[in-house]
């Protein structure tokens, strides 16, 4: 008899990649233990669709309405998506009839979670951040169990229903050597490499700081800059302008020491992590736990004006393990370079790397998979 697991989610990489990591872990464990497994992933967004295609999972798209906690005309449009998403979820779940549903937060998982409870299907959710998002706060009341990445998050849910596991990461990101990474990016082993991550959507504040500081940054370091697909054309045009202005001065150095990407595939991400000496990133849970698993000193720049303030709280937790936090309002070239240099000091580097690595819980996906597969007993 088949054991069917339904995964639901969507949105940004912070929701999509942990979902895929758990699905892969369930698949591997089922294969090794002889479980006749069937997986279906439903949700919203091109990123999730692409990730399912690469990983070989069956995917069904649903409409998902997002209610923003601020005025937007999109709220009125998204209201009409919700009943459609509800009906789609009813239909997909009726046809698939899973033994268990696992939801990775985001507004795209709201309707499928409601439908799971209507069908009396066991529901488990995962909360990545140190404070729960709106969707998880609501569906957490319906869930049979809640996996959390930060200890503080258990305060948002019913006592006794939370299991601290960390944030699931993609195992494929681990294992590359520093030299492999440098070869991939055609970088010099005698210069330090800084990886700057703008996220899947693009962090405008971080991208603007990089552009304003580009000449100084490339004078000292080699830079790998992932700017986000939505920001790539703007950033690329500005980089081209800076190179043109520096034709007889710094242009060649900048071209050699700066590599721009809109988005990384899994292999590029693995090698970018491996090549880096220091990582500059937002404070999303996915970023933090991947950086910790790699064990690289990090500077995190949390979004400071989000509704739940989740990135600020994530960053505060990460700072307890050696990460440096720079607030958006204080972000400036001299401060960033000063903090990078501080992390690169020989007397600091190995100690901070070890501290940051101690924050990691690299078995998170496996622990979630074990709990889901218990329902097959």
Short mmCIF file of C-alpha atoms in Angstrom, two decimals:
data_model
loop_
_atom_site.label_atom_id
_atom_site.label_comp_id
_atom_site.label_asym_id
_atom_site.label_seq_id
_atom_site.Cartn_x
_atom_site.Cartn_y
_atom_site.Cartn_z
CA UNK A 1 0.00 0.00 0.00
CA UNK A 2 1.38 3.39 -0.99
CA UNK A 3 2.35 5.94 1.63
CA UNK A 4 1.42 9.35 0.23
CA UNK A 5 2.97 12.59 1.43
CA UNK A 6 1.70 15.97 0.27
CA UNK A 7 4.03 18.96 0.53
CA UNK A 8 2.61 22.47 0.26
CA UNK A 9 4.26 25.87 0.02
CA UNK A 10 5.66 28.41 -2.39
CA UNK A 11 6.83 31.98 -2.55
CA UNK A 12 10.47 32.87 -1.98
CA UNK A 13 13.53 30.64 -1.71
CA UNK A 14 13.28 30.75 2.08
CA UNK A 15 10.10 28.68 1.83
CA UNK A 16 10.82 26.68 -1.32
CA UNK A 17 14.30 25.28 -0.68
CA UNK A 18 13.62 23.87 2.83
CA UNK A 19 10.44 22.25 1.46
CA UNK A 20 12.43 20.52 -1.28
CA UNK A 21 15.09 19.49 1.25
CA UNK A 22 12.48 17.70 3.39
CA UNK A 23 10.87 16.09 0.33
CA UNK A 24 14.27 14.75 -0.73
CA UNK A 25 14.95 13.43 2.78
CA UNK A 26 11.58 11.63 2.87
CA UNK A 27 12.27 10.15 -0.56
CA UNK A 28 15.75 8.89 0.44
CA UNK A 29 14.58 7.38 3.72
CA UNK A 30 11.57 5.71 2.13
CA UNK A 31 13.78 4.19 -0.56
CA UNK A 32 16.29 2.83 1.97
CA UNK A 33 13.56 1.34 4.18
CA UNK A 34 11.44 -0.14 1.39
CA UNK A 35 8.46 2.17 1.82
CA UNK A 36 6.26 2.42 -1.28
CA UNK A 37 6.19 6.21 -1.38
CA UNK A 38 4.34 8.73 -3.51
CA UNK A 39 5.02 12.46 -3.22
CA UNK A 40 2.99 15.37 -4.57
CA UNK A 41 3.88 19.04 -4.13
CA UNK A 42 1.24 21.72 -4.55
CA UNK A 43 1.72 25.44 -4.24
CA UNK A 44 2.33 28.69 -6.03
CA UNK A 45 5.18 30.34 -7.89
CA UNK A 46 7.68 29.72 -10.65
CA UNK A 47 10.51 29.11 -8.19
CA UNK A 48 8.68 26.14 -6.65
CA UNK A 49 7.70 24.83 -10.08
CA UNK A 50 11.32 24.97 -11.25
CA UNK A 51 12.63 23.37 -8.05
CA UNK A 52 10.17 20.47 -8.43
CA UNK A 53 11.19 19.98 -12.04
CA UNK A 54 14.89 19.85 -11.14
CA UNK A 55 14.26 17.47 -8.22
CA UNK A 56 11.86 15.24 -10.12
CA UNK A 57 8.76 15.81 -7.98
CA UNK A 58 5.22 15.92 -9.32
CA UNK A 59 3.86 19.47 -8.97
CA UNK A 60 0.39 20.97 -9.14
CA UNK A 61 -0.09 24.74 -9.17
CA UNK A 62 -2.82 26.46 -7.18
CA UNK A 63 -3.95 30.06 -6.85
CA UNK A 64 -2.83 31.66 -3.61
CA UNK A 65 -4.09 34.98 -2.32
CA UNK A 66 -1.75 37.03 -0.18
CA UNK A 67 -3.24 39.40 2.39
CA UNK A 68 -0.73 42.18 2.96
CA UNK A 69 -0.81 43.95 6.31
CA UNK A 70 -0.76 47.31 4.57
CA UNK A 71 -2.96 49.00 1.99
CA UNK A 72 -2.53 47.63 -1.51
CA UNK A 73 -4.91 47.24 -4.45
CA UNK A 74 -3.41 43.77 -4.85
CA UNK A 75 -5.26 42.76 -1.68
CA UNK A 76 -8.56 43.22 -3.54
CA UNK A 77 -7.37 41.07 -6.44
CA UNK A 78 -5.97 38.37 -4.17
CA UNK A 79 -9.27 38.01 -2.32
CA UNK A 80 -10.68 36.39 -5.48
CA UNK A 81 -7.76 33.95 -5.67
CA UNK A 82 -8.52 32.47 -2.26
CA UNK A 83 -11.76 30.61 -3.07
CA UNK A 84 -10.21 29.33 -6.29
CA UNK A 85 -7.19 28.07 -4.35
CA UNK A 86 -9.52 26.44 -1.84
CA UNK A 87 -11.42 24.54 -4.55
CA UNK A 88 -8.16 23.52 -6.26
CA UNK A 89 -6.82 22.23 -2.94
CA UNK A 90 -10.03 20.26 -2.32
CA UNK A 91 -9.73 18.65 -5.74
CA UNK A 92 -6.00 17.84 -5.66
CA UNK A 93 -6.22 16.42 -2.15
CA UNK A 94 -9.30 14.36 -2.97
CA UNK A 95 -7.53 12.77 -5.94
CA UNK A 96 -4.24 12.22 -4.11
CA UNK A 97 -5.61 11.59 -0.59
CA UNK A 98 -2.31 11.82 1.31
CA UNK A 99 -1.48 10.06 4.56
CA UNK A 100 0.14 13.24 5.85
CA UNK A 101 0.52 16.88 4.80
CA UNK A 102 3.65 18.94 5.44
CA UNK A 103 3.42 22.71 5.01
CA UNK A 104 6.34 25.14 4.87
CA UNK A 105 4.62 28.37 5.82
CA UNK A 106 3.93 31.15 3.27
CA UNK A 107 0.52 32.34 2.15
CA UNK A 108 0.47 29.61 -0.53
CA UNK A 109 0.05 26.91 2.12
CA UNK A 110 -2.96 28.44 3.88
CA UNK A 111 -5.80 26.91 1.85
CA UNK A 112 -4.22 23.43 1.54
CA UNK A 113 -3.78 23.35 5.33
CA UNK A 114 -7.46 24.16 5.87
CA UNK A 115 -8.45 21.46 3.39
CA UNK A 116 -6.19 18.92 5.11
CA UNK A 117 -8.11 19.41 8.34
CA UNK A 118 -11.46 19.16 6.52
CA UNK A 119 -10.33 15.75 5.26
CA UNK A 120 -8.99 14.81 8.74
CA UNK A 121 -5.49 14.35 7.32
CA UNK A 122 -2.58 14.71 9.80
CA UNK A 123 -0.96 18.11 9.30
CA UNK A 124 2.56 19.19 10.21
CA UNK A 125 4.07 22.61 9.63
CA UNK A 126 7.53 24.15 9.86
CA UNK A 127 8.33 27.64 11.13
CA UNK A 128 11.71 28.91 9.93
CA UNK A 129 11.91 32.19 11.82
CA UNK A 130 12.29 33.12 15.45
CA UNK A 131 8.79 34.60 15.35
CA UNK A 132 5.98 32.93 13.44
CA UNK A 133 4.50 34.35 10.26
CA UNK A 134 0.78 35.08 9.96
CA UNK A 135 -0.07 31.89 8.05
CA UNK A 136 1.71 29.62 10.53
CA UNK A 137 0.18 31.40 13.52
CA UNK A 138 -3.26 30.56 12.13
CA UNK A 139 -2.70 27.03 10.81
CA UNK A 140 -0.49 26.18 13.79
CA UNK A 141 -3.70 25.89 15.81
CA UNK A 142 -4.86 23.15 13.44
CA UNK A 143 -1.57 21.29 13.06
CA UNK A 144 -0.79 17.98 14.73
CA UNK A 145 2.80 19.11 15.19
CA UNK A 146 5.01 22.14 14.60
CA UNK A 147 8.70 21.93 13.69
CA UNK A 148 10.64 25.06 14.66
CA UNK A 149 14.06 26.41 13.73
CA UNK A 150 14.47 28.79 16.69
CA UNK A 151 13.68 28.00 20.33
CA UNK A 152 11.86 31.33 20.73
CA UNK A 153 9.25 30.33 18.15
CA UNK A 154 7.62 27.82 20.51
CA UNK A 155 6.11 30.75 22.42
CA UNK A 156 3.81 31.32 19.42
CA UNK A 157 2.28 27.84 19.47
CA UNK A 158 0.44 25.55 21.88
CA UNK A 159 2.73 24.04 24.55
CA UNK A 160 4.02 20.55 23.91
CA UNK A 161 3.41 20.53 20.15
CA UNK A 162 6.75 21.94 18.99
CA UNK A 163 9.94 20.11 18.06
CA UNK A 164 13.15 22.10 17.65
CA UNK A 165 14.91 20.83 14.51
CA UNK A 166 16.55 23.87 12.89
CA UNK A 167 15.90 24.86 9.29
CA UNK A 168 16.16 22.17 6.59
CA UNK A 169 18.99 22.86 4.16
CA UNK A 170 19.91 21.36 0.82
CA UNK A 171 22.60 18.71 1.33
CA UNK A 172 23.90 19.45 -2.15
CA UNK A 173 25.32 22.74 -0.83
CA UNK A 174 27.87 20.91 1.31
CA UNK A 175 31.16 19.29 0.41
CA UNK A 176 32.85 21.55 -2.16
CA UNK A 177 36.41 22.68 -1.46
CA UNK A 178 37.65 26.27 -1.34
CA UNK A 179 39.92 25.60 -4.32
CA UNK A 180 37.01 24.22 -6.39
CA UNK A 181 35.09 27.41 -5.74
CA UNK A 182 37.97 29.67 -6.72
CA UNK A 183 38.45 27.75 -9.98
CA UNK A 184 34.75 28.12 -10.82
CA UNK A 185 34.86 31.91 -10.41
CA UNK A 186 38.39 32.29 -11.85
CA UNK A 187 39.62 33.96 -8.68
CA UNK A 188 43.09 34.32 -7.16
CA UNK A 189 43.83 32.12 -4.13
CA UNK A 190 45.97 34.93 -2.66
CA UNK A 191 43.03 37.34 -2.33
CA UNK A 192 40.10 37.07 0.05
CA UNK A 193 36.67 36.43 -1.46
CA UNK A 194 33.44 37.99 -0.20
CA UNK A 195 30.06 36.50 -1.12
CA UNK A 196 27.21 39.03 -1.08
CA UNK A 197 23.71 37.58 -1.24
CA UNK A 198 20.71 39.67 -2.23
CA UNK A 199 18.16 36.85 -2.10
CA UNK A 200 15.87 35.46 -4.79
CA UNK A 201 13.93 38.73 -5.08
CA UNK A 202 16.85 41.11 -4.67
CA UNK A 203 17.70 43.30 -1.68
CA UNK A 204 17.78 46.85 -3.03
CA UNK A 205 19.58 48.29 0.02
CA UNK A 206 22.41 45.75 -0.20
CA UNK A 207 22.68 46.09 -3.98
CA UNK A 208 22.89 49.89 -3.78
CA UNK A 209 25.60 49.66 -1.12
CA UNK A 210 27.64 47.29 -3.31
CA UNK A 211 27.37 49.61 -6.30
CA UNK A 212 28.35 52.67 -4.27
CA UNK A 213 31.33 50.77 -2.81
CA UNK A 214 32.33 48.70 -5.82
CA UNK A 215 35.65 50.39 -6.58
CA UNK A 216 36.79 50.19 -2.94
CA UNK A 217 35.53 46.63 -2.45
CA UNK A 218 37.29 45.28 -5.53
CA UNK A 219 40.48 47.06 -4.52
CA UNK A 220 40.64 44.91 -1.38
CA UNK A 221 38.67 41.75 -2.15
CA UNK A 222 37.20 39.48 -4.78
CA UNK A 223 33.42 39.84 -4.86
CA UNK A 224 30.73 37.34 -5.80
CA UNK A 225 27.46 39.29 -5.90
CA UNK A 226 24.06 37.62 -6.25
CA UNK A 227 21.67 40.53 -6.71
CA UNK A 228 18.29 38.85 -7.34
CA UNK A 229 16.47 38.36 -10.63
CA UNK A 230 14.28 41.41 -10.17
CA UNK A 231 17.29 43.68 -9.72
CA UNK A 232 19.74 42.19 -12.21
CA UNK A 233 19.20 44.52 -15.19
CA UNK A 234 19.46 47.64 -13.00
CA UNK A 235 22.60 46.42 -11.22
CA UNK A 236 24.24 45.22 -14.45
CA UNK A 237 23.66 48.58 -16.16
CA UNK A 238 25.21 50.45 -13.23
CA UNK A 239 28.21 48.09 -13.10
CA UNK A 240 28.77 48.64 -16.84
CA UNK A 241 28.68 52.41 -16.26
CA UNK A 242 31.23 52.17 -13.43
CA UNK A 243 33.53 50.01 -15.56
CA UNK A 244 33.28 52.48 -18.44
CA UNK A 245 34.14 55.40 -16.15
CA UNK A 246 37.19 53.55 -14.86
CA UNK A 247 38.54 52.55 -18.26
CA UNK A 248 42.01 54.00 -17.72
CA UNK A 249 42.16 53.46 -13.96
CA UNK A 250 40.39 50.60 -12.18
CA UNK A 251 38.26 48.92 -14.88
CA UNK A 252 40.47 45.86 -15.41
CA UNK A 253 40.76 45.23 -11.68
CA UNK A 254 37.01 45.51 -11.24
CA UNK A 255 36.29 43.12 -14.11
CA UNK A 256 38.71 40.54 -12.68
CA UNK A 257 37.57 40.83 -9.06
CA UNK A 258 33.79 41.12 -9.43
CA UNK A 259 31.32 38.47 -10.57
CA UNK A 260 27.61 39.33 -10.82
CA UNK A 261 24.77 36.79 -10.79
CA UNK A 262 21.02 37.26 -10.79
CA UNK A 263 20.41 33.88 -9.17
CA UNK A 264 22.44 30.75 -8.41
CA UNK A 265 21.58 27.25 -9.46
CA UNK A 266 22.38 24.63 -6.83
CA UNK A 267 25.91 23.94 -8.11
CA UNK A 268 26.78 27.64 -8.40
CA UNK A 269 25.47 28.21 -4.88
CA UNK A 270 27.56 25.31 -3.54
CA UNK A 271 30.72 26.66 -5.18
CA UNK A 272 30.01 30.27 -4.17
CA UNK A 273 29.77 29.20 -0.53
CA UNK A 274 32.98 27.20 -0.91
CA UNK A 275 34.91 30.03 -2.57
CA UNK A 276 33.94 32.64 0.01
CA UNK A 277 35.90 33.69 3.07
CA UNK A 278 33.17 35.96 4.45
CA UNK A 279 29.46 36.08 3.57
CA UNK A 280 27.24 39.17 3.59
CA UNK A 281 23.53 38.38 3.57
CA UNK A 282 20.03 39.21 4.65
CA UNK A 283 18.92 37.52 7.88
CA UNK A 284 16.35 35.16 6.44
CA UNK A 285 16.31 31.78 8.17
CA UNK A 286 17.33 29.89 5.02
CA UNK A 287 20.42 32.07 4.58
CA UNK A 288 21.42 31.89 8.24
CA UNK A 289 21.21 28.13 8.51
CA UNK A 290 23.01 27.54 5.21
CA UNK A 291 25.82 29.89 6.27
CA UNK A 292 26.05 28.10 9.62
CA UNK A 293 26.26 24.70 7.93
CA UNK A 294 29.10 25.97 5.73
CA UNK A 295 30.80 27.52 8.78
CA UNK A 296 31.84 30.86 7.25
CA UNK A 297 32.04 34.14 9.20
CA UNK A 298 29.08 36.29 8.27
CA UNK A 299 27.66 39.78 8.31
CA UNK A 300 23.87 39.89 8.27
CA UNK A 301 21.78 42.92 7.34
CA UNK A 302 18.19 42.26 8.46
CA UNK A 303 15.14 43.87 6.95
CA UNK A 304 14.12 46.32 9.64
CA UNK A 305 10.64 47.33 8.49
CA UNK A 306 8.82 44.02 8.10
CA UNK A 307 5.49 43.42 9.83
CA UNK A 308 6.77 40.75 12.22
CA UNK A 309 10.37 42.02 12.52
CA UNK A 310 11.41 38.40 11.99
CA UNK A 311 14.79 39.10 10.37
CA UNK A 312 15.89 41.38 13.21
CA UNK A 313 15.04 38.64 15.71
CA UNK A 314 16.79 36.01 13.57
CA UNK A 315 19.88 38.22 13.39
CA UNK A 316 19.94 38.71 17.16
CA UNK A 317 19.98 34.93 17.64
CA UNK A 318 22.71 34.49 15.03
CA UNK A 319 24.80 37.23 16.66
CA UNK A 320 25.04 35.06 19.78
CA UNK A 321 27.11 32.67 17.67
CA UNK A 322 29.59 35.19 16.28
CA UNK A 323 27.78 36.75 13.33
CA UNK A 324 28.02 40.52 12.93
CA UNK A 325 24.75 42.44 12.54
CA UNK A 326 24.57 45.74 10.66
CA UNK A 327 21.25 47.58 10.65
CA UNK A 328 20.04 48.84 7.28
CA UNK A 329 20.02 52.46 8.44
CA UNK A 330 23.69 52.19 9.46
CA UNK A 331 24.90 50.42 6.31
CA UNK A 332 27.85 52.29 4.83
CA UNK A 333 31.00 51.41 2.90
CA UNK A 334 33.48 52.18 5.66
CA UNK A 335 31.49 50.20 8.24
CA UNK A 336 31.09 47.16 5.99
CA UNK A 337 34.78 47.05 5.06
CA UNK A 338 35.80 47.55 8.68
CA UNK A 339 33.65 44.61 9.80
CA UNK A 340 34.87 42.38 6.97
CA UNK A 341 38.48 43.13 7.93
CA UNK A 342 37.65 42.34 11.56
CA UNK A 343 36.29 38.91 10.62
CA UNK A 344 39.31 38.17 8.43
CA UNK A 345 41.87 38.78 11.19
CA UNK A 346 43.79 35.51 11.76
CA UNK A 347 43.15 35.67 15.51
CA UNK A 348 39.37 35.88 14.88
CA UNK A 349 38.67 33.83 11.78
CA UNK A 350 38.85 30.21 12.97
CA UNK A 351 37.17 31.00 16.30
CA UNK A 352 34.22 32.75 14.65
CA UNK A 353 33.93 30.03 12.00
CA UNK A 354 33.63 27.40 14.73
CA UNK A 355 31.08 29.50 16.65
CA UNK A 356 28.91 29.96 13.59
CA UNK A 357 29.11 26.29 12.68
CA UNK A 358 27.89 25.38 16.17
CA UNK A 359 24.61 27.16 15.32
CA UNK A 360 23.91 24.72 12.46
CA UNK A 361 21.51 21.80 12.67
CA UNK A 362 22.40 20.05 9.44
CA UNK A 363 20.13 17.07 10.15
CA UNK A 364 16.93 19.16 10.22
CA UNK A 365 15.49 17.68 7.01
CA UNK A 366 16.22 14.14 8.20
CA UNK A 367 14.57 14.74 11.57
CA UNK A 368 11.43 16.10 9.94
CA UNK A 369 11.38 13.19 7.48
CA UNK A 370 11.66 10.68 10.34
CA UNK A 371 8.61 12.16 12.05
CA UNK A 372 6.53 12.15 8.87
CA UNK A 373 7.44 8.55 8.08
CA UNK A 374 6.36 7.45 11.57
CA UNK A 375 2.79 7.75 10.27
CA UNK A 376 3.52 4.78 8.01
CA UNK A 377 4.06 2.49 11.00
#
